[in-house]
Short mmCIF file of C-alpha atoms and ligand atoms in Angstrom, two decimals:
data_model
loop_
_atom_site.label_atom_id
_atom_site.label_comp_id
_atom_site.label_asym_id
_atom_site.label_seq_id
_atom_site.Cartn_x
_atom_site.Cartn_y
_atom_site.Cartn_z
CA MET O 1 37.19 -12.42 -5.89
CA ASP O 2 35.69 -9.86 -3.54
CA SER O 3 35.03 -10.99 -0.07
CA ALA O 4 33.09 -9.37 2.72
CA ARG O 5 33.38 -9.64 6.42
CA TYR O 6 30.09 -10.53 7.95
CA GLY O 7 29.45 -11.88 11.35
CA GLU O 8 32.61 -13.70 12.30
CA GLU O 9 33.12 -15.13 8.86
CA PHE O 10 34.66 -14.13 5.59
CA MET O 11 32.61 -15.15 2.60
CA VAL O 12 32.79 -14.60 -1.11
CA TRP O 13 29.97 -12.44 -2.43
CA SER O 14 28.23 -15.32 -4.16
CA ASP O 15 27.98 -17.34 -0.92
CA LEU O 16 26.78 -14.29 0.93
CA GLU O 17 24.15 -13.72 -1.75
CA THR O 18 22.92 -17.28 -1.38
CA ALA O 19 22.73 -16.81 2.39
CA ILE O 20 20.85 -13.50 2.10
CA SER O 21 18.45 -15.01 -0.38
CA HIS O 22 17.76 -17.78 2.14
CA ALA O 23 17.30 -15.15 4.85
CA VAL O 24 14.63 -13.33 2.85
CA ASP O 25 12.74 -16.57 2.19
CA HIS O 26 12.99 -17.84 5.76
CA ASP O 27 12.04 -14.70 7.65
CA GLU O 28 15.48 -14.13 9.11
CA LEU O 29 15.15 -10.41 8.47
CA VAL O 30 13.83 -8.26 11.30
CA LEU O 31 12.95 -4.60 11.60
CA ARG O 32 13.78 -1.98 14.15
CA TYR O 33 11.85 1.28 14.28
CA GLN O 34 13.51 4.58 15.13
CA PRO O 35 11.30 7.48 16.23
CA ILE O 36 11.21 10.76 14.30
CA ILE O 37 10.24 13.70 16.48
CA SER O 38 8.87 17.20 15.89
CA VAL O 39 11.53 19.68 17.06
CA ARG O 40 8.97 22.36 17.87
CA THR O 41 6.47 20.29 19.86
CA GLY O 42 8.38 17.17 20.81
CA ALA O 43 5.57 15.05 19.39
CA LEU O 44 6.19 11.72 17.74
CA GLU O 45 5.77 12.08 13.97
CA GLY O 46 6.62 8.59 12.85
CA PHE O 47 9.33 5.99 12.47
CA GLU O 48 12.08 4.90 10.16
CA ALA O 49 12.19 1.15 9.54
CA LEU O 50 15.76 -0.21 9.72
CA VAL O 51 16.50 -3.76 8.66
CA ARG O 52 18.71 -6.27 10.50
CA TRP O 53 19.55 -9.85 9.70
CA ASP O 54 18.90 -12.25 12.56
CA ARG O 55 21.44 -14.81 11.48
CA PRO O 56 21.09 -18.04 13.45
CA GLY O 57 24.07 -18.36 15.73
CA LEU O 58 25.49 -14.96 14.78
CA GLY O 59 22.99 -12.57 16.33
CA LEU O 60 21.69 -9.41 14.70
CA LEU O 61 23.77 -8.22 11.78
CA PRO O 62 23.55 -4.50 10.98
CA PRO O 63 22.68 -3.47 7.42
CA ALA O 64 26.25 -2.38 6.69
CA GLU O 65 27.24 -6.06 6.84
CA PHE O 66 24.86 -7.33 4.17
CA ILE O 67 23.13 -4.49 2.27
CA PRO O 68 26.27 -3.70 0.18
CA ALA O 69 26.50 -7.35 -0.92
CA ALA O 70 22.77 -7.45 -1.65
CA GLU O 71 23.16 -4.30 -3.77
CA GLU O 72 25.48 -6.25 -6.09
CA SER O 73 22.44 -8.06 -7.42
CA ALA O 74 18.66 -7.85 -7.66
CA LEU O 75 18.57 -9.37 -4.18
CA ILE O 76 18.39 -5.88 -2.75
CA CYS O 77 14.96 -5.52 -4.39
CA GLU O 78 13.80 -8.60 -2.48
CA ILE O 79 15.06 -7.18 0.81
CA ASP O 80 13.56 -3.75 0.21
CA THR O 81 10.24 -5.30 -0.79
CA TRP O 82 10.21 -7.44 2.35
CA VAL O 83 10.84 -4.27 4.36
CA LEU O 84 8.16 -2.33 2.47
CA ASN O 85 5.59 -5.05 3.12
CA ASN O 86 6.41 -5.50 6.79
CA ALA O 87 6.85 -1.83 7.68
CA THR O 88 3.60 -0.74 6.01
CA GLU O 89 1.76 -3.59 7.71
CA GLN O 90 3.21 -2.56 11.08
CA ALA O 91 2.31 1.09 10.55
CA ALA O 92 -1.25 0.19 9.58
CA ALA O 93 -1.52 -2.04 12.66
CA TRP O 94 -0.25 0.71 14.98
CA ILE O 95 -2.64 3.23 13.48
CA SER O 96 -5.61 0.92 13.89
CA THR O 97 -4.64 -0.02 17.45
CA HIS O 98 -3.59 3.39 18.72
CA GLY O 99 -5.28 5.63 16.20
CA PRO O 100 -6.61 7.66 14.81
CA ARG O 101 -3.30 9.36 14.45
CA SER O 102 -1.07 10.15 11.58
CA LEU O 103 2.04 8.16 12.06
CA THR O 104 4.47 8.11 9.16
CA MET O 105 6.61 5.11 8.26
CA ALA O 106 9.86 5.76 6.41
CA VAL O 107 11.46 2.94 4.44
CA ASN O 108 14.90 2.98 2.79
CA VAL O 109 14.88 1.98 -0.84
CA SER O 110 18.19 1.26 -2.52
CA GLY O 111 19.17 3.07 -5.71
CA ARG O 112 19.21 -0.17 -7.63
CA HIS O 113 15.58 -0.77 -6.69
CA ILE O 114 14.55 2.81 -7.53
CA ASN O 115 16.16 2.20 -10.92
CA ALA O 116 14.14 -0.96 -11.53
CA PRO O 117 10.71 -0.90 -13.21
CA ARG O 118 9.36 -3.18 -10.45
CA ILE O 119 9.60 -0.49 -7.76
CA ARG O 120 6.21 0.88 -8.81
CA ASP O 121 4.48 -2.49 -8.30
CA ASP O 122 6.42 -3.24 -5.13
CA VAL O 123 5.24 -0.02 -3.49
CA ALA O 124 1.70 -0.32 -4.84
CA ASN O 125 1.45 -3.90 -3.55
CA ALA O 126 2.71 -2.95 -0.09
CA LEU O 127 0.11 -0.17 0.11
CA ARG O 128 -2.68 -2.42 -1.10
CA ARG O 129 -1.78 -5.30 1.23
CA SER O 130 -1.46 -3.09 4.28
CA GLY O 131 -4.21 -0.59 3.53
CA LEU O 132 -1.84 2.15 4.74
CA ASP O 133 -2.67 5.67 3.59
CA PRO O 134 -0.04 6.34 0.86
CA GLY O 135 0.62 9.75 2.40
CA LEU O 136 1.94 8.03 5.52
CA LEU O 137 4.56 6.05 3.62
CA VAL O 138 7.86 7.84 3.18
CA VAL O 139 10.33 6.37 0.71
CA GLU O 140 13.92 7.37 1.55
CA VAL O 141 16.41 7.49 -1.29
CA THR O 142 20.05 8.51 -1.30
CA GLU O 143 21.26 11.11 -3.70
CA THR O 144 24.33 9.38 -5.13
CA VAL O 145 22.39 6.75 -7.02
CA LEU O 146 19.99 9.20 -8.58
CA VAL O 147 22.44 11.39 -10.40
CA GLY O 148 21.57 11.50 -14.07
CA ASP O 149 19.32 8.47 -14.12
CA VAL O 150 16.20 9.03 -16.17
CA LEU O 151 14.27 5.89 -15.18
CA ALA O 152 14.96 6.44 -11.50
CA VAL O 153 13.59 9.97 -11.71
CA ALA O 154 10.52 8.80 -13.66
CA ASN O 155 9.92 6.13 -11.01
CA LEU O 156 10.12 8.73 -8.26
CA TRP O 157 7.51 10.82 -10.05
CA GLU O 158 5.30 7.76 -10.30
CA LEU O 159 5.62 7.06 -6.55
CA ARG O 160 4.78 10.69 -5.94
CA ARG O 161 1.71 10.35 -8.16
CA MET O 162 0.62 7.41 -6.00
CA GLY O 163 0.66 9.78 -3.02
CA VAL O 164 3.82 8.47 -1.39
CA SER O 165 6.18 11.00 0.22
CA LEU O 166 9.78 11.07 -0.97
CA SER O 167 12.70 11.83 1.28
CA LEU O 168 16.28 12.50 0.23
CA ASP O 169 18.44 10.60 2.74
CA ASP O 170 21.96 11.41 3.97
CA PHE O 171 21.86 14.83 2.34
CA GLY O 172 25.28 16.41 2.08
CA THR O 173 27.28 13.20 1.71
CA GLY O 174 26.91 12.48 -2.00
CA HIS O 175 27.54 14.24 -5.26
CA SER O 176 25.61 17.12 -6.81
CA THR O 177 23.82 17.92 -3.61
CA VAL O 178 22.00 21.14 -4.35
CA ALA O 179 21.23 20.26 -7.97
CA GLN O 180 19.17 17.28 -6.80
CA LEU O 181 16.86 19.46 -4.75
CA SER O 182 15.31 21.11 -7.77
CA ARG O 183 15.56 18.11 -10.09
CA LEU O 184 13.81 15.48 -7.98
CA PRO O 185 10.23 15.35 -6.72
CA LEU O 186 11.01 15.60 -3.02
CA ASP O 187 8.90 16.15 0.09
CA ILE O 188 11.56 15.91 2.79
CA VAL O 189 15.33 16.23 3.09
CA LYS O 190 17.26 14.31 5.75
CA ILE O 191 20.45 16.09 6.69
CA ASP O 192 23.26 13.63 7.24
CA ARG O 193 24.48 13.35 10.80
CA SER O 194 28.00 14.37 9.78
CA TYR O 195 26.62 17.94 9.45
CA LEU O 196 25.11 18.05 12.90
CA ASP O 197 28.41 19.10 14.38
CA VAL O 198 28.08 21.73 17.09
CA GLU O 199 31.70 21.70 18.22
CA THR O 200 32.93 24.88 16.57
CA THR O 201 31.48 28.17 15.37
CA ALA O 202 32.47 27.20 11.86
CA SER O 203 30.70 23.85 12.02
CA ARG O 204 27.54 25.45 13.40
CA GLU O 205 27.67 28.01 10.57
CA ARG O 206 28.04 25.20 8.06
CA PHE O 207 24.93 23.58 9.46
CA ARG O 208 23.00 26.86 9.40
CA SER O 209 23.89 27.54 5.80
CA MET O 210 22.88 24.02 4.80
CA VAL O 211 19.51 24.56 6.46
CA ASP O 212 19.10 27.90 4.67
CA THR O 213 19.90 26.28 1.34
CA ILE O 214 17.36 23.49 1.79
CA ARG O 215 14.76 25.92 3.06
CA ALA O 216 15.22 28.01 -0.09
CA PHE O 217 13.77 25.00 -1.93
CA GLY O 218 10.79 24.96 0.42
CA LEU O 219 11.54 21.52 1.77
CA PRO O 220 11.04 20.43 5.39
CA MET O 221 14.02 18.75 7.03
CA VAL O 222 14.82 15.89 9.34
CA ALA O 223 18.17 16.13 11.12
CA GLU O 224 19.78 12.72 11.65
CA GLY O 225 22.09 11.70 14.46
CA VAL O 226 20.90 13.80 17.40
CA GLU O 227 22.97 12.50 20.28
CA HIS O 228 23.22 15.54 22.58
CA THR O 229 21.11 18.36 23.96
CA ASP O 230 23.19 21.06 22.29
CA GLN O 231 22.52 19.51 18.90
CA PHE O 232 18.81 19.65 19.62
CA GLU O 233 19.24 23.34 20.59
CA LEU O 234 20.82 24.06 17.21
CA LEU O 235 17.82 22.45 15.51
CA ARG O 236 15.46 24.65 17.49
CA GLU O 237 17.47 27.76 16.65
CA THR O 238 17.62 26.99 12.95
CA GLY O 239 13.99 25.87 12.76
CA VAL O 240 14.70 22.37 11.46
CA GLU O 241 11.32 20.65 11.56
CA SER O 242 12.12 17.12 12.68
CA ALA O 243 14.83 15.14 14.41
CA GLN O 244 16.04 11.59 14.76
CA GLY O 245 18.86 10.22 16.84
CA PHE O 246 19.95 8.12 19.76
CA ALA O 247 19.16 10.92 22.24
CA LEU O 248 15.54 10.94 21.09
CA GLY O 249 15.06 7.24 20.57
CA ARG O 250 17.13 4.27 19.53
CA PRO O 251 15.95 1.87 16.85
CA LEU O 252 13.41 -0.24 18.78
CA THR O 253 11.56 -3.50 18.38
CA ALA O 254 7.87 -3.27 17.55
CA ALA O 255 7.07 -4.42 21.11
CA GLU O 256 9.22 -1.64 22.58
CA VAL O 257 7.46 0.91 20.37
CA ASP O 258 4.13 -0.42 21.61
CA ASP O 259 5.16 -0.24 25.25
CA HIS O 260 7.15 2.97 25.36
CA TRP O 261 5.93 5.15 22.53
CA LEU O 262 2.36 4.33 21.69
CA SER O 263 0.67 3.22 24.89
CA ASN O 264 -1.07 6.07 26.73
CA ILE O 265 1.34 8.63 25.39
CA PRO O 266 -0.56 11.27 23.43
CA SER O 267 2.56 12.83 21.98
CA GLY O 268 6.24 11.99 22.00
CA ARG O 269 8.23 12.27 25.16
CA ILE O 270 11.10 14.42 24.07
CA SER O 271 9.49 17.59 25.45
CA ASP O 272 9.80 15.99 28.89
CA VAL O 273 13.51 15.60 28.34
CA TYR O 274 14.54 18.94 26.83
P1 C2E H 301 20.11 5.58 7.18
O1 C2E H 301 18.93 5.35 6.32
O2 C2E H 301 20.77 6.90 7.11
O3 C2E H 301 19.64 5.22 8.66
C1 C2E H 301 20.10 5.88 9.79
C2 C2E H 301 21.21 5.11 10.45
O4 C2E H 301 21.79 5.93 11.45
C3 C2E H 301 20.74 3.84 11.15
O5 C2E H 301 21.81 2.89 11.12
C4 C2E H 301 20.55 4.33 12.58
O6 C2E H 301 20.62 3.32 13.55
C5 C2E H 301 21.72 5.29 12.71
N1 C2E H 301 21.49 6.31 13.72
C6 C2E H 301 20.31 6.83 14.12
N2 C2E H 301 20.49 7.76 15.08
C7 C2E H 301 21.82 7.84 15.30
C8 C2E H 301 22.64 8.62 16.19
O7 C2E H 301 22.17 9.44 16.98
N3 C2E H 301 23.98 8.44 16.10
C9 C2E H 301 24.54 7.52 15.25
N4 C2E H 301 25.86 7.39 15.28
N5 C2E H 301 23.80 6.78 14.40
C10 C2E H 301 22.46 6.94 14.43
P2 C2E H 301 21.58 1.41 10.62
O8 C2E H 301 20.27 0.89 11.13
O9 C2E H 301 22.82 0.64 10.93
O10 C2E H 301 21.41 1.58 9.06
C11 C2E H 301 22.48 2.00 8.27
C12 C2E H 301 22.05 2.22 6.86
O11 C2E H 301 21.64 0.99 6.23
C13 C2E H 301 20.84 3.12 6.72
O12 C2E H 301 21.24 4.46 6.84
C14 C2E H 301 20.38 2.77 5.33
O13 C2E H 301 21.14 3.45 4.36
C15 C2E H 301 20.69 1.29 5.25
N6 C2E H 301 19.45 0.54 5.49
C16 C2E H 301 18.83 0.24 6.66
N7 C2E H 301 17.69 -0.45 6.43
C17 C2E H 301 17.59 -0.59 5.09
C18 C2E H 301 16.63 -1.21 4.21
O14 C2E H 301 15.59 -1.75 4.64
N8 C2E H 301 16.88 -1.16 2.87
C19 C2E H 301 17.99 -0.54 2.37
N9 C2E H 301 18.16 -0.52 1.03
N10 C2E H 301 18.89 0.06 3.15
C20 C2E H 301 18.71 0.03 4.49
MG1 MG H 302 17.27 6.30 5.94
MG1 MG H 303 20.31 8.67 6.65
MG1 MG H 304 22.55 5.89 4.95
#
């Protein structure tokens, strides 16, 4: 039987599933929010919600330690829905406290969930409960799971019809990269951080040509994994619209966002840094 390392323990998938299911029901999941910044102005555009599991006695487990197990079953839909509900509620709260401002909230939705009929209701419910403007919700999907799936594509169109923005995550890491750009109803492309390599002329050229390709489809981009100033320079040069990465802001608690990003700061702070 498959086993997964998580925390300090090894567990069989079924035990891990039981534990995750308990976590969803008992509010052991927590969110961190990572800022997304305008490259041109340095202003804060919004956040990506990233889930962690606050496992009693084990500390915060990163998604890599439980999302793959959850994706083995419909449990991932429960996690994603919990994240959708909490992230939209948080975004609506920030907008009403610090607004009016247009602050986007990006949420990762697993391929399995995008493939399920319930995704439409799950997103609609989150929007209704939170009152968040649908245009401020960004649903991030990864390309691998979408290849050739008719229901998934129909569901994406339905989310689009509801006014939600759709973002293709980790672009460049999966299969059939360029084909997806014309086939899917997309609003944003997130370039995977493995492409933001400024070490050699060749790697910079590779990044440039990826940007040119995406731009040919008329899609704005977010570059992931900005860790250094020279990476930010390359984004400026190539005209990539938005950026996310440890150099611009780590995934933060809601309280940290309140204190450091939203209180008395009219725009983001990155322009002070670069
Ligand atoms: P992702 O959606 O591509 O999220 C970005 C990941 O890159 C996050 O890792 C973030 O902390 C990390 N990151 C951001 N900036 C930098 C940087 O400058 N350098 C480096 N090295 N890493 C950076 P995290 O939070 O561990 O999440 C990993 C993945 O787990 C996410 O990748 C996403 O695919 C998945 N995930 C996270 N939250 C959820 C969720 O609520 N639902 C689902 N289905 N998947 C989720
Ligand atoms: Mg993402
Ligand atoms: Mg990503
Ligand atoms: Mg990812």
